[in-house]
Amino acid sequence: MRSTSEQAELEAAIRDLFEHKIVFNEYLGFEIGDYSKGSVTIGFDMRPELIGHFMHGRLHGGVISAVLDAAGGLAVIWAIAELYFDETVDQIMERFKALATIDIRVDYLRPGTGEKFYAQASVVRLGRRIAATHATLNSDNGKVIASANGAYTVS
């Protein structure tokens, strides 16, 4: 079992990896919100650089799919971290080297309008080699903009 300081170190390492070392996430402004075993929330603000339809100010579909994919991957990261609770932070971070998206299916349900957006993702199944996730993206008015199902390599 991890000590409180080891858990804090792991959380800081995962946050740094997700929010800064994955530079694309940093550019898009993704920030980790809530997290628990196999479930995460990511928030980000609307900015002019993220607009896909200039006449309506809608969020670009690529940003929508990117955040749903990132949320699914982050949910898998947290699930792996919880599964290997007896390993050191370095050992757990090493496990993430194999993590990659195999497939993601996105359903665009509504136009992406709003000032802030929140993606929630959870792990549906964590196997030895593959993980499956489900994610949704909501606008600040609470409406679901898109949903996704993803598959990720674990090892």
PDB file of C-alpha atoms in Angstrom:
ATOM      1  CA  MET A   1       0.000   0.000   0.000  1.00  0.00           C
ATOM      2  CA  ARG A   2       1.268   3.469  -0.868  1.00  0.00           C
ATOM      3  CA  SER A   3       1.973   5.995   1.827  1.00  0.00           C
ATOM      4  CA  THR A   4       0.268   9.385   1.670  1.00  0.00           C
ATOM      5  CA  SER A   5       3.456  11.000   0.374  1.00  0.00           C
ATOM      6  CA  GLU A   6       3.917   8.288  -2.286  1.00  0.00           C
ATOM      7  CA  GLN A   7       0.305   8.763  -3.410  1.00  0.00           C
ATOM      8  CA  ALA A   8       0.828  12.522  -3.630  1.00  0.00           C
ATOM      9  CA  GLU A   9       4.028  11.961  -5.639  1.00  0.00           C
ATOM     10  CA  LEU A  10       2.189   9.614  -8.027  1.00  0.00           C
ATOM     11  CA  GLU A  11      -0.692  12.055  -8.492  1.00  0.00           C
ATOM     12  CA  ALA A  12       1.747  14.907  -9.197  1.00  0.00           C
ATOM     13  CA  ALA A  13       3.664  12.764 -11.700  1.00  0.00           C
ATOM     14  CA  ILE A  14       0.483  11.761 -13.546  1.00  0.00           C
ATOM     15  CA  ARG A  15      -0.776  15.362 -13.577  1.00  0.00           C
ATOM     16  CA  ASP A  16       2.580  16.590 -14.933  1.00  0.00           C
ATOM     17  CA  LEU A  17       2.591  13.858 -17.590  1.00  0.00           C
ATOM     18  CA  PHE A  18      -0.961  14.566 -18.712  1.00  0.00           C
ATOM     19  CA  GLU A  19      -1.064  18.361 -18.466  1.00  0.00           C
ATOM     20  CA  HIS A  20       2.500  19.266 -19.499  1.00  0.00           C
ATOM     21  CA  LYS A  21       4.584  16.446 -20.941  1.00  0.00           C
ATOM     22  CA  ILE A  22       1.859  15.624 -23.455  1.00  0.00           C
ATOM     23  CA  VAL A  23       2.301  19.020 -25.069  1.00  0.00           C
ATOM     24  CA  PHE A  24      -0.824  18.679 -27.240  1.00  0.00           C
ATOM     25  CA  ASN A  25      -2.934  18.396 -24.061  1.00  0.00           C
ATOM     26  CA  GLU A  26      -1.195  21.466 -22.676  1.00  0.00           C
ATOM     27  CA  TYR A  27      -1.853  23.421 -25.891  1.00  0.00           C
ATOM     28  CA  LEU A  28      -5.545  22.522 -25.778  1.00  0.00           C
ATOM     29  CA  GLY A  29      -5.680  23.545 -22.096  1.00  0.00           C
ATOM     30  CA  PHE A  30      -6.770  20.191 -20.675  1.00  0.00           C
ATOM     31  CA  GLU A  31      -6.698  20.076 -16.865  1.00  0.00           C
ATOM     32  CA  ILE A  32      -7.392  17.082 -14.665  1.00  0.00           C
ATOM     33  CA  GLY A  33     -10.409  17.555 -12.415  1.00  0.00           C
ATOM     34  CA  ASP A  34     -11.746  14.673 -10.369  1.00  0.00           C
ATOM     35  CA  TYR A  35     -10.277  11.194 -10.527  1.00  0.00           C
ATOM     36  CA  SER A  36     -10.784   7.856  -8.878  1.00  0.00           C
ATOM     37  CA  LYS A  37     -10.158   4.247  -9.750  1.00  0.00           C
ATOM     38  CA  GLY A  38     -10.819   4.071 -13.460  1.00  0.00           C
ATOM     39  CA  SER A  39     -12.828   7.303 -13.675  1.00  0.00           C
ATOM     40  CA  VAL A  40     -11.669  10.842 -14.511  1.00  0.00           C
ATOM     41  CA  THR A  41     -12.884  14.318 -15.392  1.00  0.00           C
ATOM     42  CA  ILE A  42     -11.000  16.761 -17.611  1.00  0.00           C
ATOM     43  CA  GLY A  43     -11.932  20.409 -17.975  1.00  0.00           C
ATOM     44  CA  PHE A  44     -10.928  23.051 -20.503  1.00  0.00           C
ATOM     45  CA  ASP A  45     -12.008  26.528 -21.578  1.00  0.00           C
ATOM     46  CA  MET A  46     -13.227  27.593 -24.994  1.00  0.00           C
ATOM     47  CA  ARG A  47     -10.670  29.730 -26.818  1.00  0.00           C
ATOM     48  CA  PRO A  48     -10.616  31.199 -30.339  1.00  0.00           C
ATOM     49  CA  GLU A  49      -7.959  28.633 -31.352  1.00  0.00           C
ATOM     50  CA  LEU A  50     -10.414  25.802 -30.645  1.00  0.00           C
ATOM     51  CA  ILE A  51     -13.249  27.055 -32.865  1.00  0.00           C
ATOM     52  CA  GLY A  52     -14.151  24.843 -35.777  1.00  0.00           C
ATOM     53  CA  HIS A  53     -17.053  26.769 -37.286  1.00  0.00           C
ATOM     54  CA  PHE A  54     -16.130  30.457 -37.396  1.00  0.00           C
ATOM     55  CA  MET A  55     -19.661  31.711 -38.013  1.00  0.00           C
ATOM     56  CA  HIS A  56     -21.130  29.943 -34.992  1.00  0.00           C
ATOM     57  CA  GLY A  57     -18.146  29.768 -32.633  1.00  0.00           C
ATOM     58  CA  ARG A  58     -18.493  26.009 -32.205  1.00  0.00           C
ATOM     59  CA  LEU A  59     -15.834  23.748 -30.773  1.00  0.00           C
ATOM     60  CA  HIS A  60     -13.834  21.965 -33.489  1.00  0.00           C
ATOM     61  CA  GLY A  61     -14.698  18.268 -33.921  1.00  0.00           C
ATOM     62  CA  GLY A  62     -11.009  17.388 -33.675  1.00  0.00           C
ATOM     63  CA  VAL A  63     -10.818  18.967 -30.227  1.00  0.00           C
ATOM     64  CA  ILE A  64     -13.904  16.999 -29.204  1.00  0.00           C
ATOM     65  CA  SER A  65     -12.403  13.694 -30.314  1.00  0.00           C
ATOM     66  CA  ALA A  66      -9.014  14.610 -28.813  1.00  0.00           C
ATOM     67  CA  VAL A  67     -10.434  15.319 -25.358  1.00  0.00           C
ATOM     68  CA  LEU A  68     -12.541  12.148 -25.385  1.00  0.00           C
ATOM     69  CA  ASP A  69      -9.476  10.119 -26.385  1.00  0.00           C
ATOM     70  CA  ALA A  70      -7.299  11.838 -23.771  1.00  0.00           C
ATOM     71  CA  ALA A  71      -9.933  11.258 -21.083  1.00  0.00           C
ATOM     72  CA  GLY A  72     -10.161   7.566 -21.963  1.00  0.00           C
ATOM     73  CA  GLY A  73      -6.380   7.227 -21.819  1.00  0.00           C
ATOM     74  CA  LEU A  74      -6.210   9.064 -18.501  1.00  0.00           C
ATOM     75  CA  ALA A  75      -8.897   6.802 -17.031  1.00  0.00           C
ATOM     76  CA  VAL A  76      -6.764   3.807 -18.032  1.00  0.00           C
ATOM     77  CA  ILE A  77      -3.703   5.427 -16.430  1.00  0.00           C
ATOM     78  CA  TRP A  78      -5.525   5.838 -13.100  1.00  0.00           C
ATOM     79  CA  ALA A  79      -6.877   2.275 -13.283  1.00  0.00           C
ATOM     80  CA  ILE A  80      -3.363   0.917 -13.879  1.00  0.00           C
ATOM     81  CA  ALA A  81      -1.988   3.020 -11.011  1.00  0.00           C
ATOM     82  CA  GLU A  82      -4.627   1.579  -8.687  1.00  0.00           C
ATOM     83  CA  LEU A  83      -4.107  -1.985  -9.905  1.00  0.00           C
ATOM     84  CA  TYR A  84      -0.370  -1.854  -9.179  1.00  0.00           C
ATOM     85  CA  PHE A  85      -0.721  -0.117  -5.818  1.00  0.00           C
ATOM     86  CA  ASP A  86       2.331  -1.934  -4.420  1.00  0.00           C
ATOM     87  CA  GLU A  87       4.760  -0.578  -7.050  1.00  0.00           C
ATOM     88  CA  THR A  88       6.885   2.537  -6.839  1.00  0.00           C
ATOM     89  CA  VAL A  89       5.993   5.704  -8.694  1.00  0.00           C
ATOM     90  CA  ASP A  90       8.821   5.073 -11.184  1.00  0.00           C
ATOM     91  CA  GLN A  91       7.616   1.528 -11.864  1.00  0.00           C
ATOM     92  CA  ILE A  92       4.057   2.726 -12.463  1.00  0.00           C
ATOM     93  CA  MET A  93       5.136   5.587 -14.718  1.00  0.00           C
ATOM     94  CA  GLU A  94       7.186   3.064 -16.723  1.00  0.00           C
ATOM     95  CA  ARG A  95       3.995   1.042 -17.351  1.00  0.00           C
ATOM     96  CA  PHE A  96       2.472   3.977 -19.215  1.00  0.00           C
ATOM     97  CA  LYS A  97       5.027   3.693 -22.037  1.00  0.00           C
ATOM     98  CA  ALA A  98       2.923   0.980 -23.692  1.00  0.00           C
ATOM     99  CA  LEU A  99      -0.345   2.904 -23.434  1.00  0.00           C
ATOM    100  CA  ALA A 100      -1.711   3.843 -26.850  1.00  0.00           C
ATOM    101  CA  THR A 101      -5.074   4.245 -28.520  1.00  0.00           C
ATOM    102  CA  ILE A 102      -6.128   1.274 -30.631  1.00  0.00           C
ATOM    103  CA  ASP A 103      -9.529   2.584 -31.661  1.00  0.00           C
ATOM    104  CA  ILE A 104     -12.008   5.245 -30.677  1.00  0.00           C
ATOM    105  CA  ARG A 105     -15.525   5.802 -31.930  1.00  0.00           C
ATOM    106  CA  VAL A 106     -16.983   9.256 -31.360  1.00  0.00           C
ATOM    107  CA  ASP A 107     -20.656  10.149 -31.650  1.00  0.00           C
ATOM    108  CA  TYR A 108     -21.187  13.897 -32.113  1.00  0.00           C
ATOM    109  CA  LEU A 109     -24.545  14.643 -30.498  1.00  0.00           C
ATOM    110  CA  ARG A 110     -24.804  18.454 -30.328  1.00  0.00           C
ATOM    111  CA  PRO A 111     -22.836  21.506 -31.454  1.00  0.00           C
ATOM    112  CA  GLY A 112     -19.954  22.286 -29.115  1.00  0.00           C
ATOM    113  CA  THR A 113     -21.008  25.641 -27.746  1.00  0.00           C
ATOM    114  CA  GLY A 114     -20.167  27.052 -24.349  1.00  0.00           C
ATOM    115  CA  GLU A 115     -17.443  28.727 -22.343  1.00  0.00           C
ATOM    116  CA  LYS A 116     -16.138  25.634 -20.519  1.00  0.00           C
ATOM    117  CA  PHE A 117     -16.249  21.929 -21.283  1.00  0.00           C
ATOM    118  CA  TYR A 118     -15.924  18.795 -19.164  1.00  0.00           C
ATOM    119  CA  ALA A 119     -15.031  15.308 -20.349  1.00  0.00           C
ATOM    120  CA  GLN A 120     -15.748  12.337 -18.107  1.00  0.00           C
ATOM    121  CA  ALA A 121     -14.340   8.892 -18.813  1.00  0.00           C
ATOM    122  CA  SER A 122     -14.416   5.549 -17.079  1.00  0.00           C
ATOM    123  CA  VAL A 123     -12.803   2.196 -17.669  1.00  0.00           C
ATOM    124  CA  VAL A 124     -15.298  -0.417 -18.772  1.00  0.00           C
ATOM    125  CA  ARG A 125     -12.728  -3.232 -18.743  1.00  0.00           C
ATOM    126  CA  LEU A 126      -9.046  -3.362 -17.838  1.00  0.00           C
ATOM    127  CA  GLY A 127      -7.352  -6.466 -19.194  1.00  0.00           C
ATOM    128  CA  ARG A 128      -3.693  -7.441 -19.303  1.00  0.00           C
ATOM    129  CA  ARG A 129      -3.248  -6.201 -22.861  1.00  0.00           C
ATOM    130  CA  ILE A 130      -6.272  -4.068 -23.729  1.00  0.00           C
ATOM    131  CA  ALA A 131      -8.512  -1.634 -21.866  1.00  0.00           C
ATOM    132  CA  ALA A 132     -11.949  -0.417 -22.937  1.00  0.00           C
ATOM    133  CA  THR A 133     -13.390   2.960 -21.949  1.00  0.00           C
ATOM    134  CA  HIS A 134     -16.518   5.081 -22.267  1.00  0.00           C
ATOM    135  CA  ALA A 135     -16.389   8.882 -22.262  1.00  0.00           C
ATOM    136  CA  THR A 136     -18.725  11.854 -22.611  1.00  0.00           C
ATOM    137  CA  LEU A 137     -18.150  15.551 -23.229  1.00  0.00           C
ATOM    138  CA  ASN A 138     -20.488  18.110 -21.642  1.00  0.00           C
ATOM    139  CA  SER A 139     -20.686  21.865 -22.076  1.00  0.00           C
ATOM    140  CA  ASP A 140     -20.986  24.225 -19.128  1.00  0.00           C
ATOM    141  CA  ASN A 141     -24.782  24.144 -19.518  1.00  0.00           C
ATOM    142  CA  GLY A 142     -24.744  20.414 -18.724  1.00  0.00           C
ATOM    143  CA  LYS A 143     -25.706  19.185 -22.188  1.00  0.00           C
ATOM    144  CA  VAL A 144     -23.888  16.177 -23.615  1.00  0.00           C
ATOM    145  CA  ILE A 145     -22.038  17.228 -26.770  1.00  0.00           C
ATOM    146  CA  ALA A 146     -20.447  13.888 -27.683  1.00  0.00           C
ATOM    147  CA  SER A 147     -19.753  10.410 -26.412  1.00  0.00           C
ATOM    148  CA  ALA A 148     -17.047   7.885 -27.254  1.00  0.00           C
ATOM    149  CA  ASN A 149     -15.992   4.306 -26.733  1.00  0.00           C
ATOM    150  CA  GLY A 150     -12.278   3.597 -26.901  1.00  0.00           C
ATOM    151  CA  ALA A 151      -9.819   0.741 -26.823  1.00  0.00           C
ATOM    152  CA  TYR A 152      -6.249   1.165 -25.569  1.00  0.00           C
ATOM    153  CA  THR A 153      -3.153  -1.033 -25.426  1.00  0.00           C
ATOM    154  CA  VAL A 154      -2.021  -1.636 -21.883  1.00  0.00           C
ATOM    155  CA  SER A 155       1.098  -3.759 -22.432  1.00  0.00           C
TER     156      SER A 155
END
